């Protein structure tokens, strides 16, 4: 993973990598409450299909509709690729997302970007764009 910007502590890098791992875990387990706990109250989420969701309550309502049952035929891995510290308390992380079908066959790909803010010692998602990667033939 490439790290740029303001010089981070190793604890901050580790916390952000752990947050991305938590996204993978809670989505894979279809844990709506766990997923919502990762967001700031005023967060903005843009889905892979471009739907804009403003605020944790709206993100929660949407997630409660779409996450349960979403992982019955597949799972996804999340690997941090690039981490930019804009300021010591603001970071942007690009993630490589790979969908894996139940037979182990790699499916499609995503390229989420998470804008993270640290209040105190905890990093939270302030804004995110979950982009589906379209491969050109």
CSV table of N, CA and C in Angstrom, one decimal:
chain,number,residue,atom,x,y,z
A,1,UNK,N,0.8,-1.2,0.0
A,1,UNK,CA,0.0,0.0,0.0
A,1,UNK,C,0.9,1.2,0.0
A,2,UNK,N,0.6,2.2,-0.9
A,2,UNK,CA,1.3,3.4,-0.9
A,2,UNK,C,0.7,4.4,0.1
A,3,UNK,N,1.5,5.1,0.8
A,3,UNK,CA,1.1,6.1,1.8
A,3,UNK,C,1.7,7.4,1.5
A,4,UNK,N,0.9,8.5,1.4
A,4,UNK,CA,1.4,9.8,1.0
A,4,UNK,C,0.7,10.9,2.0
A,5,UNK,N,1.2,12.1,1.8
A,5,UNK,CA,0.7,13.2,2.6
A,5,UNK,C,1.3,13.4,3.9
A,6,UNK,N,0.5,14.0,4.8
A,6,UNK,CA,1.0,14.3,6.2
A,6,UNK,C,1.5,13.0,6.8
A,7,UNK,N,2.6,13.1,7.5
A,7,UNK,CA,3.3,11.9,8.1
A,7,UNK,C,2.4,11.3,9.2
A,8,UNK,N,1.9,10.1,8.9
A,8,UNK,CA,1.0,9.5,9.9
A,8,UNK,C,1.7,8.6,10.9
A,9,UNK,N,1.1,8.4,12.0
A,9,UNK,CA,1.7,7.4,12.9
A,9,UNK,C,1.3,6.0,12.5
A,10,UNK,N,2.1,5.1,12.9
A,10,UNK,CA,1.8,3.7,12.5
A,10,UNK,C,0.5,3.2,13.1
A,11,UNK,N,0.1,3.8,14.2
A,11,UNK,CA,-1.2,3.5,14.9
A,11,UNK,C,-2.3,3.9,14.0
A,12,UNK,N,-2.2,5.1,13.3
A,12,UNK,CA,-3.2,5.6,12.4
A,12,UNK,C,-3.3,4.7,11.2
A,13,UNK,N,-2.2,4.4,10.6
A,13,UNK,CA,-2.2,3.5,9.5
A,13,UNK,C,-2.9,2.1,9.8
A,14,UNK,N,-2.5,1.6,10.9
A,14,UNK,CA,-3.1,0.3,11.4
A,14,UNK,C,-4.6,0.4,11.6
A,15,UNK,N,-5.0,1.5,12.2
A,15,UNK,CA,-6.4,1.7,12.5
A,15,UNK,C,-7.2,1.8,11.2
A,16,UNK,N,-6.7,2.5,10.2
A,16,UNK,CA,-7.4,2.6,8.9
A,16,UNK,C,-7.4,1.3,8.2
A,17,UNK,N,-6.3,0.6,8.2
A,17,UNK,CA,-6.4,-0.8,7.6
A,17,UNK,C,-7.4,-1.7,8.3
A,18,UNK,N,-7.5,-1.5,9.6
A,18,UNK,CA,-8.4,-2.3,10.4
A,18,UNK,C,-9.9,-1.9,10.1
A,19,UNK,N,-10.1,-0.6,9.8
A,19,UNK,CA,-11.4,-0.1,9.5
A,19,UNK,C,-11.8,-0.7,8.1
A,20,UNK,N,-10.9,-0.8,7.1
A,20,UNK,CA,-11.3,-1.4,5.8
A,20,UNK,C,-11.6,-2.9,6.0
A,21,UNK,N,-10.8,-3.5,6.9
A,21,UNK,CA,-11.0,-5.0,7.2
A,21,UNK,C,-12.4,-5.1,7.8
A,22,UNK,N,-12.8,-4.2,8.7
A,22,UNK,CA,-14.1,-4.2,9.3
A,22,UNK,C,-15.2,-4.1,8.3
A,23,UNK,N,-15.0,-3.2,7.3
A,23,UNK,CA,-16.0,-3.0,6.2
A,23,UNK,C,-16.2,-4.4,5.6
A,24,UNK,N,-15.1,-5.1,5.2
A,24,UNK,CA,-15.2,-6.4,4.6
A,24,UNK,C,-16.0,-7.4,5.5
A,25,UNK,N,-15.6,-7.4,6.8
A,25,UNK,CA,-16.2,-8.3,7.7
A,25,UNK,C,-17.7,-8.1,7.9
A,26,UNK,N,-18.1,-6.9,8.2
A,26,UNK,CA,-19.5,-6.6,8.4
A,26,UNK,C,-20.4,-6.8,7.2
A,27,UNK,N,-19.9,-6.4,6.0
A,27,UNK,CA,-20.6,-6.6,4.8
A,27,UNK,C,-20.7,-8.1,4.5
A,28,UNK,N,-19.6,-8.9,4.7
A,28,UNK,CA,-19.6,-10.3,4.5
A,28,UNK,C,-20.6,-11.0,5.4
A,29,UNK,N,-20.7,-10.5,6.6
A,29,UNK,CA,-21.7,-11.1,7.6
A,29,UNK,C,-23.0,-10.5,7.5
A,30,UNK,N,-23.3,-9.6,6.6
A,30,UNK,CA,-24.5,-8.9,6.5
A,30,UNK,C,-25.0,-8.2,7.8
A,31,UNK,N,-24.0,-7.6,8.5
A,31,UNK,CA,-24.2,-7.0,9.8
A,31,UNK,C,-24.5,-5.5,9.6
A,32,UNK,N,-25.7,-5.2,9.5
A,32,UNK,CA,-26.1,-3.8,9.2
A,32,UNK,C,-25.7,-2.9,10.3
A,33,UNK,N,-25.9,-3.3,11.6
A,33,UNK,CA,-25.5,-2.4,12.7
A,33,UNK,C,-24.0,-2.2,12.7
A,34,UNK,N,-23.2,-3.2,12.5
A,34,UNK,CA,-21.8,-3.1,12.4
A,34,UNK,C,-21.3,-2.2,11.3
A,35,UNK,N,-22.0,-2.3,10.2
A,35,UNK,CA,-21.7,-1.4,9.0
A,35,UNK,C,-22.0,0.0,9.4
A,36,UNK,N,-23.1,0.3,9.9
A,36,UNK,CA,-23.6,1.7,10.2
A,36,UNK,C,-22.6,2.3,11.3
A,37,UNK,N,-22.1,1.5,12.2
A,37,UNK,CA,-21.3,2.0,13.2
A,37,UNK,C,-20.0,2.6,12.7
A,38,UNK,N,-19.6,2.3,11.4
A,38,UNK,CA,-18.4,2.8,10.9
A,38,UNK,C,-18.5,4.3,10.3
A,39,UNK,N,-19.7,4.8,10.3
A,39,UNK,CA,-20.0,6.1,9.7
A,39,UNK,C,-20.1,7.2,10.7
A,40,UNK,N,-19.7,8.4,10.3
A,40,UNK,CA,-20.1,9.6,11.1
A,40,UNK,C,-21.6,9.9,10.9
A,41,UNK,N,-22.1,10.6,11.9
A,41,UNK,CA,-23.5,10.9,11.8
A,41,UNK,C,-23.9,11.7,10.5
A,42,UNK,N,-23.0,12.5,10.1
A,42,UNK,CA,-23.3,13.4,8.9
A,42,UNK,C,-22.7,12.8,7.6
A,43,UNK,N,-22.4,11.6,7.6
A,43,UNK,CA,-21.7,11.0,6.4
A,43,UNK,C,-22.5,11.0,5.2
A,44,UNK,N,-21.7,10.9,4.1
A,44,UNK,CA,-22.3,10.9,2.7
A,44,UNK,C,-21.8,9.6,2.1
A,45,UNK,N,-22.7,8.8,1.5
A,45,UNK,CA,-22.3,7.5,0.9
A,45,UNK,C,-22.9,7.5,-0.5
A,46,UNK,N,-22.1,7.2,-1.5
A,46,UNK,CA,-22.6,7.1,-2.9
A,46,UNK,C,-22.4,5.6,-3.3
A,47,UNK,N,-23.5,5.0,-3.6
A,47,UNK,CA,-23.4,3.5,-3.9
A,47,UNK,C,-22.7,3.3,-5.2
A,48,UNK,N,-22.4,2.0,-5.5
A,48,UNK,CA,-21.8,1.6,-6.7
A,48,UNK,C,-22.6,1.9,-8.0
A,49,UNK,N,-23.8,2.2,-7.8
A,49,UNK,CA,-24.7,2.6,-8.9
A,49,UNK,C,-25.1,4.0,-8.9
A,50,UNK,N,-24.4,4.8,-8.1
A,50,UNK,CA,-24.6,6.3,-8.1
A,50,UNK,C,-25.7,6.9,-7.2
A,51,UNK,N,-26.3,6.1,-6.4
A,51,UNK,CA,-27.3,6.6,-5.5
A,51,UNK,C,-26.6,7.3,-4.3
A,52,UNK,N,-27.0,8.6,-4.1
A,52,UNK,CA,-26.4,9.4,-3.0
A,52,UNK,C,-27.3,9.3,-1.8
A,53,UNK,N,-26.6,9.0,-0.7
A,53,UNK,CA,-27.2,8.8,0.6
A,53,UNK,C,-26.6,9.8,1.6
A,54,UNK,N,-27.4,10.7,2.2
A,54,UNK,CA,-26.9,11.7,3.1
A,54,UNK,C,-27.3,11.4,4.5
A,55,UNK,N,-26.3,11.3,5.4
A,55,UNK,CA,-26.5,11.1,6.8
A,55,UNK,C,-26.6,9.6,7.2
A,56,UNK,N,-26.2,9.3,8.4
A,56,UNK,CA,-26.1,7.9,8.8
A,56,UNK,C,-27.5,7.3,8.8
A,57,UNK,N,-28.6,8.1,9.2
A,57,UNK,CA,-29.9,7.5,9.2
A,57,UNK,C,-30.4,7.0,7.8
A,58,UNK,N,-30.1,7.8,6.8
A,58,UNK,CA,-30.5,7.5,5.4
A,58,UNK,C,-29.6,6.3,5.0
A,59,UNK,N,-28.3,6.3,5.3
A,59,UNK,CA,-27.5,5.2,4.9
A,59,UNK,C,-28.0,3.9,5.6
A,60,UNK,N,-28.4,4.0,6.9
A,60,UNK,CA,-28.9,2.8,7.6
A,60,UNK,C,-30.2,2.3,6.9
A,61,UNK,N,-31.1,3.2,6.6
A,61,UNK,CA,-32.4,2.7,6.0
A,61,UNK,C,-32.1,2.0,4.7
A,62,UNK,N,-31.2,2.5,3.9
A,62,UNK,CA,-30.9,1.9,2.6
A,62,UNK,C,-30.2,0.5,2.8
A,63,UNK,N,-29.2,0.5,3.8
A,63,UNK,CA,-28.5,-0.7,4.1
A,63,UNK,C,-29.4,-1.8,4.6
A,64,UNK,N,-30.4,-1.4,5.4
A,64,UNK,CA,-31.3,-2.4,6.0
A,64,UNK,C,-32.1,-3.1,4.8
A,65,UNK,N,-32.3,-2.4,3.7
A,65,UNK,CA,-33.1,-2.9,2.6
A,65,UNK,C,-32.2,-3.8,1.7
A,66,UNK,N,-30.9,-3.5,1.5
A,66,UNK,CA,-30.2,-4.1,0.5
A,66,UNK,C,-29.1,-5.2,1.0
A,67,UNK,N,-28.7,-5.0,2.3
A,67,UNK,CA,-27.6,-5.9,2.8
A,67,UNK,C,-28.1,-7.3,3.1
A,68,UNK,N,-29.2,-7.4,3.9
A,68,UNK,CA,-29.6,-8.8,4.2
A,68,UNK,C,-29.9,-9.6,3.0
A,69,UNK,N,-29.2,-10.7,2.8
A,69,UNK,CA,-29.3,-11.6,1.7
A,69,UNK,C,-28.4,-11.2,0.5
A,70,UNK,N,-27.7,-10.1,0.6
A,70,UNK,CA,-26.9,-9.7,-0.5
A,70,UNK,C,-25.7,-10.6,-0.7
A,71,UNK,N,-25.2,-11.3,0.3
A,71,UNK,CA,-24.0,-12.1,0.2
A,71,UNK,C,-24.3,-13.6,0.1
A,72,UNK,N,-25.5,-13.9,-0.3
A,72,UNK,CA,-25.9,-15.4,-0.3
A,72,UNK,C,-25.2,-16.1,-1.4
A,73,UNK,N,-24.8,-15.4,-2.5
A,73,UNK,CA,-24.2,-16.1,-3.6
A,73,UNK,C,-22.8,-15.7,-3.9
A,74,UNK,N,-22.3,-14.7,-3.0
A,74,UNK,CA,-20.9,-14.2,-3.2
A,74,UNK,C,-20.4,-13.6,-2.0
A,75,UNK,N,-19.1,-13.2,-2.0
A,75,UNK,CA,-18.5,-12.5,-1.0
A,75,UNK,C,-17.6,-11.4,-1.6
A,76,UNK,N,-16.9,-10.6,-0.9
A,76,UNK,CA,-16.0,-9.6,-1.4
A,76,UNK,C,-14.8,-9.5,-0.5
A,77,UNK,N,-13.7,-9.2,-1.1
A,77,UNK,CA,-12.5,-8.9,-0.4
A,77,UNK,C,-12.2,-7.4,-0.6
A,78,UNK,N,-11.6,-6.8,0.4
A,78,UNK,CA,-11.3,-5.3,0.4
A,78,UNK,C,-9.8,-5.2,0.8
A,79,UNK,N,-9.1,-4.6,-0.1
A,79,UNK,CA,-7.6,-4.4,0.1
A,79,UNK,C,-7.3,-3.0,-0.1
A,80,UNK,N,-6.8,-2.3,1.0
A,80,UNK,CA,-6.4,-0.9,0.8
A,80,UNK,C,-5.2,-0.8,-0.2
A,81,UNK,N,-5.3,0.1,-1.1
A,81,UNK,CA,-4.3,0.3,-2.1
A,81,UNK,C,-3.5,1.5,-2.0
A,82,UNK,N,-4.1,2.6,-1.6
A,82,UNK,CA,-3.4,3.9,-1.5
A,82,UNK,C,-4.1,4.7,-0.4
A,83,UNK,N,-3.2,5.3,0.4
A,83,UNK,CA,-3.7,6.0,1.6
A,83,UNK,C,-3.0,7.4,1.6
A,84,UNK,N,-3.9,8.4,1.5
A,84,UNK,CA,-3.4,9.8,1.5
A,84,UNK,C,-3.9,10.5,2.8
A,85,UNK,N,-2.9,11.0,3.6
A,85,UNK,CA,-3.3,11.8,4.8
A,85,UNK,C,-3.3,13.2,4.3
A,86,UNK,N,-4.5,13.8,4.2
A,86,UNK,CA,-4.7,15.2,3.9
A,86,UNK,C,-4.3,16.1,5.0
A,87,UNK,N,-4.6,15.7,6.2
A,87,UNK,CA,-4.2,16.3,7.5
A,87,UNK,C,-4.0,15.1,8.4
A,88,UNK,N,-3.5,15.4,9.6
A,88,UNK,CA,-3.3,14.2,10.5
A,88,UNK,C,-4.7,13.6,10.9
A,89,UNK,N,-5.8,14.3,10.8
A,89,UNK,CA,-7.1,13.8,11.2
A,89,UNK,C,-8.1,13.5,10.0
A,90,UNK,N,-7.5,13.7,8.8
A,90,UNK,CA,-8.3,13.4,7.6
A,90,UNK,C,-7.5,12.6,6.6
A,91,UNK,N,-8.1,11.5,6.2
A,91,UNK,CA,-7.4,10.5,5.3
A,91,UNK,C,-8.3,10.1,4.2
A,92,UNK,N,-7.8,9.7,3.1
A,92,UNK,CA,-8.5,9.2,1.9
A,92,UNK,C,-7.8,7.8,1.6
A,93,UNK,N,-8.7,6.8,1.6
A,93,UNK,CA,-8.1,5.5,1.3
A,93,UNK,C,-8.8,4.9,0.0
A,94,UNK,N,-8.0,4.5,-0.9
A,94,UNK,CA,-8.6,3.8,-2.1
A,94,UNK,C,-8.5,2.3,-1.8
A,95,UNK,N,-9.5,1.6,-2.2
A,95,UNK,CA,-9.6,0.2,-1.9
A,95,UNK,C,-9.8,-0.6,-3.2
A,96,UNK,N,-9.2,-1.7,-3.3
A,96,UNK,CA,-9.4,-2.7,-4.3
A,96,UNK,C,-10.4,-3.7,-3.8
A,97,UNK,N,-11.6,-3.8,-4.4
A,97,UNK,CA,-12.7,-4.7,-4.0
A,97,UNK,C,-12.9,-5.8,-5.1
A,98,UNK,N,-12.8,-7.0,-4.6
A,98,UNK,CA,-13.0,-8.2,-5.5
A,98,UNK,C,-14.2,-9.0,-5.1
A,99,UNK,N,-15.2,-9.2,-5.9
A,99,UNK,CA,-16.3,-10.0,-5.6
A,99,UNK,C,-15.9,-11.5,-6.0
A,100,UNK,N,-16.2,-12.4,-5.1
A,100,UNK,CA,-15.9,-13.8,-5.3
A,100,UNK,C,-17.2,-14.6,-5.2
A,101,UNK,N,-17.5,-15.3,-6.3
A,101,UNK,CA,-18.8,-16.1,-6.3
A,101,UNK,C,-18.6,-17.4,-5.4
A,102,UNK,N,-19.6,-18.0,-5.0
A,102,UNK,CA,-19.6,-19.1,-4.0
A,102,UNK,C,-18.6,-20.2,-4.4
A,103,UNK,N,-18.5,-20.5,-5.7
A,103,UNK,CA,-17.6,-21.5,-6.1
A,103,UNK,C,-16.1,-21.1,-6.1
A,104,UNK,N,-15.8,-19.9,-5.7
A,104,UNK,CA,-14.4,-19.4,-5.6
A,104,UNK,C,-14.0,-18.7,-6.9
A,105,UNK,N,-14.9,-18.5,-7.9
A,105,UNK,CA,-14.6,-17.8,-9.1
A,105,UNK,C,-14.7,-16.3,-8.8
A,106,UNK,N,-13.7,-15.6,-9.3
A,106,UNK,CA,-13.7,-14.2,-9.2
A,106,UNK,C,-14.7,-13.6,-10.1
A,107,UNK,N,-15.5,-12.7,-9.5
A,107,UNK,CA,-16.6,-12.1,-10.3
A,107,UNK,C,-16.2,-10.7,-10.7
A,108,UNK,N,-16.9,-9.7,-10.3
A,108,UNK,CA,-16.6,-8.3,-10.7
A,108,UNK,C,-15.7,-7.6,-9.7
A,109,UNK,N,-15.4,-6.4,-10.0
A,109,UNK,CA,-14.5,-5.6,-9.2
A,109,UNK,C,-15.1,-4.2,-8.8
A,110,UNK,N,-14.6,-3.7,-7.7
A,110,UNK,CA,-15.0,-2.4,-7.3
A,110,UNK,C,-13.8,-1.6,-6.9
A,111,UNK,N,-14.0,-0.3,-6.9
A,111,UNK,CA,-12.9,0.6,-6.5
A,111,UNK,C,-13.4,1.7,-5.6
A,112,UNK,N,-13.7,1.3,-4.4
A,112,UNK,CA,-14.2,2.3,-3.4
A,112,UNK,C,-13.2,3.3,-3.0
A,113,UNK,N,-13.6,4.5,-2.6
A,113,UNK,CA,-12.7,5.5,-2.0
A,113,UNK,C,-13.5,5.9,-0.7
A,114,UNK,N,-12.8,5.9,0.4
A,114,UNK,CA,-13.3,6.3,1.7
A,114,UNK,C,-12.6,7.5,2.2
A,115,UNK,N,-13.4,8.6,2.5
A,115,UNK,CA,-12.8,9.8,3.1
A,115,UNK,C,-13.1,9.6,4.6
A,116,UNK,N,-12.0,9.6,5.4
A,116,UNK,CA,-12.1,9.2,6.8
A,116,UNK,C,-11.7,10.5,7.6
A,117,UNK,N,-12.4,10.6,8.8
A,117,UNK,CA,-12.1,11.6,9.7
A,117,UNK,C,-11.9,11.0,11.1
A,118,UNK,N,-10.9,11.5,11.8
A,118,UNK,CA,-10.6,11.0,13.1
A,118,UNK,C,-11.1,12.1,14.1
A,119,UNK,N,-12.0,11.7,15.0
A,119,UNK,CA,-12.4,12.5,16.1
A,119,UNK,C,-11.9,11.8,17.3
A,120,UNK,N,-11.0,12.4,18.0
A,120,UNK,CA,-10.4,11.7,19.2
A,120,UNK,C,-9.5,10.7,18.6
A,121,UNK,N,-9.7,9.4,19.0
A,121,UNK,CA,-8.8,8.3,18.6
A,121,UNK,C,-9.5,7.5,17.5
A,122,UNK,N,-10.8,7.7,17.2
A,122,UNK,CA,-11.5,6.8,16.3
A,122,UNK,C,-11.6,7.4,14.9
A,123,UNK,N,-11.3,6.6,13.9
A,123,UNK,CA,-11.5,6.9,12.5
A,123,UNK,C,-12.9,6.5,12.1
A,124,UNK,N,-13.6,7.3,11.4
A,124,UNK,CA,-14.9,7.0,10.9
A,124,UNK,C,-15.0,7.4,9.4
A,125,UNK,N,-15.9,6.8,8.7
A,125,UNK,CA,-16.2,7.1,7.3
A,125,UNK,C,-17.0,8.4,7.3
A,126,UNK,N,-16.4,9.5,6.7
A,126,UNK,CA,-17.1,10.7,6.5
A,126,UNK,C,-17.9,10.8,5.2
A,127,UNK,N,-17.2,10.2,4.2
A,127,UNK,CA,-17.8,10.2,2.8
A,127,UNK,C,-17.2,9.0,2.1
A,128,UNK,N,-18.0,8.4,1.2
A,128,UNK,CA,-17.5,7.3,0.4
A,128,UNK,C,-18.2,7.2,-0.9
A,129,UNK,N,-17.4,6.7,-1.9
A,129,UNK,CA,-17.9,6.5,-3.2
A,129,UNK,C,-17.6,5.0,-3.5
A,130,UNK,N,-18.6,4.2,-3.7
A,130,UNK,CA,-18.3,2.8,-4.0
A,130,UNK,C,-18.6,2.6,-5.5
A,131,UNK,N,-17.5,2.5,-6.3
A,131,UNK,CA,-17.6,2.5,-7.8
A,131,UNK,C,-17.4,1.1,-8.3
A,132,UNK,N,-18.2,0.7,-9.2
A,132,UNK,CA,-18.1,-0.6,-9.9
A,132,UNK,C,-17.1,-0.4,-11.0
A,133,UNK,N,-16.1,-1.3,-11.2
A,133,UNK,CA,-15.2,-1.2,-12.2
A,133,UNK,C,-15.7,-1.9,-13.4
A,134,UNK,N,-15.8,-1.2,-14.6
A,134,UNK,CA,-16.3,-1.7,-15.8
A,134,UNK,C,-15.0,-2.0,-16.7
A,135,UNK,N,-14.8,-3.2,-17.0
A,135,UNK,CA,-13.7,-3.6,-17.8
A,135,UNK,C,-14.0,-3.5,-19.3
A,136,UNK,N,-13.2,-2.7,-20.0
A,136,UNK,CA,-13.4,-2.6,-21.5
A,136,UNK,C,-12.7,-3.8,-22.2
A,137,UNK,N,-13.5,-4.3,-23.1
A,137,UNK,CA,-12.9,-5.5,-23.9
A,137,UNK,C,-11.9,-5.0,-25.0
